[in-house]
Coordinates of C-alpha atoms and ligand atoms in Angstrom, one line a residue:
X28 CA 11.8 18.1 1.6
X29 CA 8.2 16.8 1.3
X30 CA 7.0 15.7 4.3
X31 CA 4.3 12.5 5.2
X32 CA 2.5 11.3 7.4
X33 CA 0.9 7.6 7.9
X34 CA -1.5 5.9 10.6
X35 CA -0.2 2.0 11.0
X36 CA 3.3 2.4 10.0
X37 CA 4.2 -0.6 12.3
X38 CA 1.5 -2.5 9.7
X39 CA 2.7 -4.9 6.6
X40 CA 1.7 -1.7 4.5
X41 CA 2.9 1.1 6.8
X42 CA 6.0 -0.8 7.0
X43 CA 7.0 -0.5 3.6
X44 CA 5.2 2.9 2.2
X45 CA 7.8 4.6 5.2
X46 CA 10.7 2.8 3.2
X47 CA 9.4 3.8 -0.1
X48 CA 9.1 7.0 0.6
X49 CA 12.3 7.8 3.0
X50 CA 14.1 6.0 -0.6
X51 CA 11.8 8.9 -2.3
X52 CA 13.7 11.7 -0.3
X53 CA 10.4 12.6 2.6
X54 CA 10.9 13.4 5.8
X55 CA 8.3 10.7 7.2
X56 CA 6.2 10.3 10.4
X57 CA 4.5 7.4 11.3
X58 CA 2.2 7.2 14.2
X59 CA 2.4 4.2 16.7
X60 CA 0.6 3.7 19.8
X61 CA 1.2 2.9 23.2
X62 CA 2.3 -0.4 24.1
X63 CA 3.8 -2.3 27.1
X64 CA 6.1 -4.2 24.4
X65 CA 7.5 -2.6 21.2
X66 CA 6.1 -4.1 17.9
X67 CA 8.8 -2.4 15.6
X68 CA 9.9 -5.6 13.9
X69 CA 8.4 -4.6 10.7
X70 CA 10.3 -1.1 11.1
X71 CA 13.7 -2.0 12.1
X72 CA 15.4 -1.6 9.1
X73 CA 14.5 2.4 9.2
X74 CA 14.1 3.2 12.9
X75 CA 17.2 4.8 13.0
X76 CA 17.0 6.9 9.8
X77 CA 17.1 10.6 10.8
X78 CA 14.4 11.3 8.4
X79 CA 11.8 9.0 10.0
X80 CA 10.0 10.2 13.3
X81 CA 7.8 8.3 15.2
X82 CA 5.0 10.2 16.6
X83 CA 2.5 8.6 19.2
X84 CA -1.4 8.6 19.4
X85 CA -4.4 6.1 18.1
X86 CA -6.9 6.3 16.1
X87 CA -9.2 7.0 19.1
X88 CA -7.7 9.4 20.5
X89 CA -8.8 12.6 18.3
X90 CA -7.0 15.1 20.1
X91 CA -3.6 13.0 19.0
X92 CA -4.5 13.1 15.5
X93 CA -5.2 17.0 15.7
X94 CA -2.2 17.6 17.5
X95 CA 0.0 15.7 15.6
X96 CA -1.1 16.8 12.3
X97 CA -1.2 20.8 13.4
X98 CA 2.5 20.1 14.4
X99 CA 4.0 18.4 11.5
X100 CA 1.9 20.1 8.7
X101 CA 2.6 17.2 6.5
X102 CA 2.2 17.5 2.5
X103 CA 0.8 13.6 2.1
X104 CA -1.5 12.0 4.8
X105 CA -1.8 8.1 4.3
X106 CA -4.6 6.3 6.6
X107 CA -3.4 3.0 6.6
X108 CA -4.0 2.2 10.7
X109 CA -7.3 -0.1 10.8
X110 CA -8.4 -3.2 12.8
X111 CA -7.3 -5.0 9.6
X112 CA -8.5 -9.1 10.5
X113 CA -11.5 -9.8 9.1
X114 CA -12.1 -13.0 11.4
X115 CA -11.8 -11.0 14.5
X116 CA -14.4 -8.1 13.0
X117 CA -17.3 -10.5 14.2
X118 CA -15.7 -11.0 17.9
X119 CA -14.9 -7.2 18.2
X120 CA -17.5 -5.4 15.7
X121 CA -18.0 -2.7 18.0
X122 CA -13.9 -1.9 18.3
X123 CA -13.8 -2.2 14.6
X124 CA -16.2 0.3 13.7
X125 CA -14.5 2.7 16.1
X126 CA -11.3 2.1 14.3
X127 CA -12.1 1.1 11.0
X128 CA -14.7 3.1 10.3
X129 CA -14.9 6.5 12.7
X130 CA -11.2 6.2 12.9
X131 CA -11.3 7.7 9.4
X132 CA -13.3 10.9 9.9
X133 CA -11.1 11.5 12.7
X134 CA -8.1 11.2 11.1
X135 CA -10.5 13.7 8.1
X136 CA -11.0 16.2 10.5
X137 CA -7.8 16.6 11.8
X138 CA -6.6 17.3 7.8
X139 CA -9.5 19.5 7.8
X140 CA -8.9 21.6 11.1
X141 CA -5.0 21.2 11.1
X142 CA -3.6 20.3 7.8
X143 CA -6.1 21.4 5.2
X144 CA -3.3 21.8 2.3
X145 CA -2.7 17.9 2.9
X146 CA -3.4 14.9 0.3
X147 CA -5.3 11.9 2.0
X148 CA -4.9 8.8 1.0
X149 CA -7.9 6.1 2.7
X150 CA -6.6 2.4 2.5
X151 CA -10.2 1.2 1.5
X152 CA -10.6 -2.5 0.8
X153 CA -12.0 -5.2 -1.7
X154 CA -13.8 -6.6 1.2
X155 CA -16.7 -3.8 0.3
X156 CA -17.2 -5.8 -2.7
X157 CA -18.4 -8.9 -0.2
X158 CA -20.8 -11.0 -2.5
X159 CA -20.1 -9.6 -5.8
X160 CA -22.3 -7.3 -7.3
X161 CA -20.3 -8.0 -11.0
X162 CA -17.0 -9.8 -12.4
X163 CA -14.3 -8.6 -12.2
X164 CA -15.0 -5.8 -9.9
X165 CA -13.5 -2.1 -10.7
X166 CA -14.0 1.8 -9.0
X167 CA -18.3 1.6 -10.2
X168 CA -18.7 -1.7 -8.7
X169 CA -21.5 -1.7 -5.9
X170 CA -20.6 -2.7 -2.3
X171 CA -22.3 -5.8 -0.5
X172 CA -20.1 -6.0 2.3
X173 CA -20.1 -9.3 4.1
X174 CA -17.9 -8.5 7.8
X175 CA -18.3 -5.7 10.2
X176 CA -15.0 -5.1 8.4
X177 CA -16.3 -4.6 5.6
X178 CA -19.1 -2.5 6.6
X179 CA -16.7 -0.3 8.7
X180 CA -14.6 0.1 5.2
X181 CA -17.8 1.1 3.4
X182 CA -18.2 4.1 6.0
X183 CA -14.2 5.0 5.4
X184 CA -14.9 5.0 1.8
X185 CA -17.9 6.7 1.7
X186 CA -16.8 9.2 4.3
X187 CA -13.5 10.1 2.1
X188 CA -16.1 10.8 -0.7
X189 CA -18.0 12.8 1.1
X190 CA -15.6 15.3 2.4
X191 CA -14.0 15.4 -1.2
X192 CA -17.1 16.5 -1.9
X193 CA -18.0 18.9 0.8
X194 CA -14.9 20.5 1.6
X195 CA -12.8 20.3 -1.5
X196 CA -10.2 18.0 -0.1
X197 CA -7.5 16.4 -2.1
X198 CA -9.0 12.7 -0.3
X199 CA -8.8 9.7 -2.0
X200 CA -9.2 5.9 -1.5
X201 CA -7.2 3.2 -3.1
X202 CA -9.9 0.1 -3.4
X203 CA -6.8 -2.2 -2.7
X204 CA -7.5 -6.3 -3.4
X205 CA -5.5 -8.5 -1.1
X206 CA -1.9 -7.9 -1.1
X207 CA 1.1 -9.9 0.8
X208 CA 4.6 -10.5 1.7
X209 CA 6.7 -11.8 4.3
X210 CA 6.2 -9.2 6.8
X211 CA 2.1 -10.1 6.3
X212 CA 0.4 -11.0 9.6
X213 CA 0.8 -14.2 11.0
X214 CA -3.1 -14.8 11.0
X215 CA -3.9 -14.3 7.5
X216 CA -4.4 -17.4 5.3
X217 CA -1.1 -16.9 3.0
X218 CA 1.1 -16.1 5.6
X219 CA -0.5 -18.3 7.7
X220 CA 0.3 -21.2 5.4
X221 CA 3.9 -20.2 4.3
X222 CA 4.7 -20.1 7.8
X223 CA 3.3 -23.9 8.4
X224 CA 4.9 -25.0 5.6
X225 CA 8.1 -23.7 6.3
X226 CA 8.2 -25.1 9.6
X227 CA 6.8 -28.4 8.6
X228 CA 9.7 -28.9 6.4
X229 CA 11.7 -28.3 9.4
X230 CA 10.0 -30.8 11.6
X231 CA 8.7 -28.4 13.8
X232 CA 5.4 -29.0 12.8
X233 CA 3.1 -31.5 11.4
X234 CA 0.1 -30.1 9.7
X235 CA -2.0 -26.8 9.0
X236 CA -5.5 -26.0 10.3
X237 CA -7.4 -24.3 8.0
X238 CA -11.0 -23.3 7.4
X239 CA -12.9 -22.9 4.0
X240 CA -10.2 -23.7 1.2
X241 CA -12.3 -22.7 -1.9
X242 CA -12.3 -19.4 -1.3
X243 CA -10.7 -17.4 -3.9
X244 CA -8.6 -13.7 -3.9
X245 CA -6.7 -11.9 -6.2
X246 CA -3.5 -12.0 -4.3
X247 CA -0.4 -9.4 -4.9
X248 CA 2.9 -8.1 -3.5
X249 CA 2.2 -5.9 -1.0
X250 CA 5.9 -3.7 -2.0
X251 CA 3.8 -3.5 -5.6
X252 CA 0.5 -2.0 -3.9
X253 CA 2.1 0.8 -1.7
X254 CA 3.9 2.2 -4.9
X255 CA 0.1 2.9 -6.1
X256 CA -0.8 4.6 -2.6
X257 CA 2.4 7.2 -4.0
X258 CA 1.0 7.7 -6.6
X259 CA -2.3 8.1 -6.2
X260 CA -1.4 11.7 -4.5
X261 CA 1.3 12.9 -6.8
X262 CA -1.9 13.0 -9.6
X263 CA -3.6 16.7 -10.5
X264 CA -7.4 15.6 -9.5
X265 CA -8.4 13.2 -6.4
X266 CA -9.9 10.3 -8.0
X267 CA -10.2 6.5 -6.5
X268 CA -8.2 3.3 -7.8
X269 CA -8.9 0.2 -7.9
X270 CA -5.4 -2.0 -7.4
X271 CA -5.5 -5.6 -8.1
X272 CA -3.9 -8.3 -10.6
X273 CA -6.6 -9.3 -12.2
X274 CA -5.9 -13.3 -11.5
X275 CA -7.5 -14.9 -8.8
X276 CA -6.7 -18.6 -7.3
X277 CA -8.0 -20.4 -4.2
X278 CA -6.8 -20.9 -0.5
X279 CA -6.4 -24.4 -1.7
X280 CA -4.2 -23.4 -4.6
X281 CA -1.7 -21.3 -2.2
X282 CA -1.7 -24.7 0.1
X283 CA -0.9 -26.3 -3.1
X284 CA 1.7 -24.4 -4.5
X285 CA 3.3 -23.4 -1.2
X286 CA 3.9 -27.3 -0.2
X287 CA 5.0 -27.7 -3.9
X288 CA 7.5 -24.7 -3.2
X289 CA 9.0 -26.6 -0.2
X290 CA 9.2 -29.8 -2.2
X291 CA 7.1 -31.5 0.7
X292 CA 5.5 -33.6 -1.5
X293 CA 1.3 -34.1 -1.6
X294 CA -0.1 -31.3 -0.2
X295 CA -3.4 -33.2 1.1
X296 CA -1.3 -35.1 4.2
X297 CA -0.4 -31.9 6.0
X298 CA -4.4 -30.4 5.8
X299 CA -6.7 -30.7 8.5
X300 CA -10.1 -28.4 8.3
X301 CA -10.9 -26.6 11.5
X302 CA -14.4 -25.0 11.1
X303 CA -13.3 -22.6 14.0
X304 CA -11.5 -20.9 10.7
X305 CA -14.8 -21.0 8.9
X306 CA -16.2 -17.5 8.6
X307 CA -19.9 -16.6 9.4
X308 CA -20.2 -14.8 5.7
X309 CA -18.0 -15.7 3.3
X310 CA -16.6 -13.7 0.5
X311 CA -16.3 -16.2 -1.8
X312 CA -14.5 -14.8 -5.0
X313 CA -13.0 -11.9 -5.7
X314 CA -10.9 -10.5 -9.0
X315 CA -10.0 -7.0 -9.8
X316 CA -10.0 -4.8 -12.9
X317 CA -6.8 -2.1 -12.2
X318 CA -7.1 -0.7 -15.9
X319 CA -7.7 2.5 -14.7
X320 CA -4.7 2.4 -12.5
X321 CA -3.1 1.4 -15.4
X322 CA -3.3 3.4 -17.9
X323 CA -3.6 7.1 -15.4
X324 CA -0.8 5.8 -12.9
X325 CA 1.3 3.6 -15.1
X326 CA 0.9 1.5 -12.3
X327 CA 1.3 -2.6 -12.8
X328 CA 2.0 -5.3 -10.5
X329 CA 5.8 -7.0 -10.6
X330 CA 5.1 -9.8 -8.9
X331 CA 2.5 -13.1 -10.0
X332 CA 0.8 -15.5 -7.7
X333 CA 3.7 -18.2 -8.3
X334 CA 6.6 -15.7 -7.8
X335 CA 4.7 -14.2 -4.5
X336 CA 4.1 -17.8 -3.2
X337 CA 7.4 -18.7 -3.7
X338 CA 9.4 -15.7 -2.4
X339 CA 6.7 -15.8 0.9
X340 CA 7.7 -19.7 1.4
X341 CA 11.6 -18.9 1.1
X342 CA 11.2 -15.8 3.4
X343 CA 9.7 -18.6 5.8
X344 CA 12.3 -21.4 5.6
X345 CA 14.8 -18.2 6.5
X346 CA 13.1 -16.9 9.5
X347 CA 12.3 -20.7 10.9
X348 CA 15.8 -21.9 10.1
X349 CA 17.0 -19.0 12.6
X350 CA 14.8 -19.5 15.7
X351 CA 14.5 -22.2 17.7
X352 CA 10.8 -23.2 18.6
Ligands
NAP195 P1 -1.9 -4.5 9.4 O1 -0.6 -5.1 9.1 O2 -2.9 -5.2 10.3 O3 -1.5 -3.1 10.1 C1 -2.5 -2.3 10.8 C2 -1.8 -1.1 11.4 O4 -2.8 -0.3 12.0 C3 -0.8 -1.4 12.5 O5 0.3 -0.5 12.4 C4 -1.6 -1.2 13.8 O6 -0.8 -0.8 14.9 C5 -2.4 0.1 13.3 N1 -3.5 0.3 14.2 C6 -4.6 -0.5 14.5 N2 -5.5 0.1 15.3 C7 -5.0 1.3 15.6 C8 -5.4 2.4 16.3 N3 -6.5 2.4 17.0 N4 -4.7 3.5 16.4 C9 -3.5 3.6 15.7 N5 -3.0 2.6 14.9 C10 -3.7 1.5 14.9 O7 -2.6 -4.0 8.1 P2 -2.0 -3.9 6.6 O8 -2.2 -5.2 5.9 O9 -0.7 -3.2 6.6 O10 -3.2 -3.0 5.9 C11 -3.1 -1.6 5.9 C12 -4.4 -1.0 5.7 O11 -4.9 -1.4 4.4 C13 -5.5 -1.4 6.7 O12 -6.4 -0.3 6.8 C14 -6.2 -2.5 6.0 O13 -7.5 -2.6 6.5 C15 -6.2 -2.0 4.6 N6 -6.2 -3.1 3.6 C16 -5.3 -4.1 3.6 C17 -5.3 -5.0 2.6 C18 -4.3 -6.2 2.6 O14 -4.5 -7.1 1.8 N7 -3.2 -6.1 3.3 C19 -6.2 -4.9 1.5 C20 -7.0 -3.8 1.5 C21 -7.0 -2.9 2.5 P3 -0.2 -1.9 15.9 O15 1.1 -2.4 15.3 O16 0.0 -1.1 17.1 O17 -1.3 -3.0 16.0
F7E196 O1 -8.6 -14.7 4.4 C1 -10.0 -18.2 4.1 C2 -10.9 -17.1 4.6 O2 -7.8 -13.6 6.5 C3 -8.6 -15.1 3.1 C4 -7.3 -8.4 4.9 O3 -6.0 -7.9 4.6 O4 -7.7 -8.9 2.6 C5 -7.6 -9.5 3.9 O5 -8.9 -10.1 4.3 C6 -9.5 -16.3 2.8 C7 -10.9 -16.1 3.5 O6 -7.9 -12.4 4.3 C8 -8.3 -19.8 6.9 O7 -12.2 -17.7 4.9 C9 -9.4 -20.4 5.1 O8 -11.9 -16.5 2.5 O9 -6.1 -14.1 4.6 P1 -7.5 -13.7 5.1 P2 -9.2 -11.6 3.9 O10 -10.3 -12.0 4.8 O11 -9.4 -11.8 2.5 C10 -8.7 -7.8 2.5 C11 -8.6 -7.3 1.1 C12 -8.6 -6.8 3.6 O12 -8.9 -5.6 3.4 C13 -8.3 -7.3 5.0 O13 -7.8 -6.3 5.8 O14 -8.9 -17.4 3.4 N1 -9.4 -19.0 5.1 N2 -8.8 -20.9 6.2 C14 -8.7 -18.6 6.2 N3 -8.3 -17.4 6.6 C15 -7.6 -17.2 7.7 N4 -7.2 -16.0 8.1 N5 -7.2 -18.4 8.4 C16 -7.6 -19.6 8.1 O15 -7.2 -20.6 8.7

């Protein structure tokens, strides 16, 4: 039995690589930390498989990572934990570079010390790409980070290189473009806007606050993106991927297509702009190239913008229809 282990398995991502690969036959242990309440909401459906094992430390803690690692001896180590909110990388830049960035050679030198025969996997981000360098963007792309996010992800990229290089690690880093679902964070502009919309057409609400609307991501289906994390490690060589659909649309569009999803009519009467949601740096447009993933992983997104909208707005009515506030 093949065993993993991931960093932020009580994440959107976490969340559903564990089910992925429990359904792929692994023994799986996913590291949570400390809390005075349990956030296993996204895990509940697996908590009680016998193959899953919930181990606890943080990305601070090195000893944790050591220990854990020199314990479980996993074959496949995914490093998906991260301060992952852009907007609060400017209010807690400090915390972010600890977890974001230096949380990544910690979790390398625990594979190093503890683990050495393991795959790593490094969840890097398209937020490197900041203020594009080139259209679309793919693996040779230069990075012009525009967040302390993205500057901590530059150092967790950069750092996975490096001890590819150095030690002869199997360590590589998906270059993942946004990717969503319903289990997506409530803070994060698609989610943020299902949600709204869902409970608008309830009457539980009455309008959205958003910030800059003409921003513009290449959105996919985050079930889609972990399938590419797999398979990055199952290759012969340790090379990155880029992972992305290749279309890219607005934060208006999503407002748009989400109200049009609900049948609530013109989206422009439920929109208020808050410039407390306007970001300090922008990123203003980014679009992938995944033909490399492509054609060496097979890999290929299931899911477009309209489907992911709609399924995320559905999810939404659901959840909203079942709880009272
Ligand atoms: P997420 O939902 O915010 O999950 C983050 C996970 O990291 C949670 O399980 C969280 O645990 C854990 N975590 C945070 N700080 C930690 C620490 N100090 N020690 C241990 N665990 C810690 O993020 P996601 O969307 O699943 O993203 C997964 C990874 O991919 C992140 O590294 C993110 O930066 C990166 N990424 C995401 C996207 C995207 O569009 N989703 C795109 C590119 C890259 P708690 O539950 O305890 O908070
Ligand atoms: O913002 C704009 C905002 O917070 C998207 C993370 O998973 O993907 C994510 O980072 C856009 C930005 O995601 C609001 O200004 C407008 O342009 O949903 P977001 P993000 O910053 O792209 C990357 C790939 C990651 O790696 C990150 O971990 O939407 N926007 N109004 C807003 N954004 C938010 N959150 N809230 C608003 O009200």
């Amino acid at each position: 039995m093949k065993k993993a282990f991931i960093t932020g398995i009580t994440g959107q991502d976490g969340s559903y690589l564990a089910e992925l690969l429990l359904d792929e036959g692994y023994q799986v242990y996913g590291l949570t930390r400390r809390t005075s309440t349990q956030n296993f909401a996204r895990i509940q459906n697996i908590i009680h498989n016998p193959n899953l094992e919930l181990i606890s430390g943080d990305l601070i803690d090195q000893h944790s990572l050591s220990f854990a690692l020199k314990e479980i001896q996993p074959d496949e180590v995914y490093n998906l934990a991260a301060q992952s909110f852009v907007q609060a990388s400017w209010e807690q830049p400090i915390l972010t570079g600890e977890f974001t960035a230096i949380g990544v050679a910690r979790v390398l030198e625990a594979v190093r010390f503890s683990a050495p025969k393991a795959k790593f996997y490094q969840a890097s981000s398209s937020e490197m790409f900041g203020k594009v360098r080139e259209v679309p963007q793919n693996e040779d792309t230069p990075f012009y980070p525009r967040s302390p996010y993205g500057v901590a992800k530059v150092y967790g990229h950069w750092i996975t290189v490096n001890y590819r290089e150095s030690y002869d690690m199997f360590a590589v880093s998906g270059i993942l473009f946004n990717h969503e679902s319903p289990k997506r964070g409530l803070e994060f502009v698609t989610r943020k806007i299902t949600n709204a919309v869902a409970r608008i057409k309830l009457g539980k609400q009455e309008y959205i606050e958003l910030g800059n609307l003409d921003a513009k991501r290449d959105w996919g289906y985050a079930k889609d993106y972990v399938k590419a994390m797999h398979l990055m490690l199952q290759q012969d060589s340790a090379e990155d991927f880029v992972i992305a659909t290749g279309e890219t649309h607005s934060v208006q569009d999503f407002l748009e297509l989400a109200c049009k999803a609900a049948d609530l009519g013109d989206w422009q009467q439920y929109y208020k702009h808050n410039p407390k949601y306007d970001r300090p740096a922008e990123v203003d447009v980014l679009i992938g190239d995944a033909s490399k993933a492509k054609k060496m992983l097979n890999w290929q997104p299931s899911v477009n913008f309209e489907e992911l909208v709609k399924l995320m707005v559905e999810a939404d009515i659901k959840i909203e229809e079942k709880t009272v506030h």
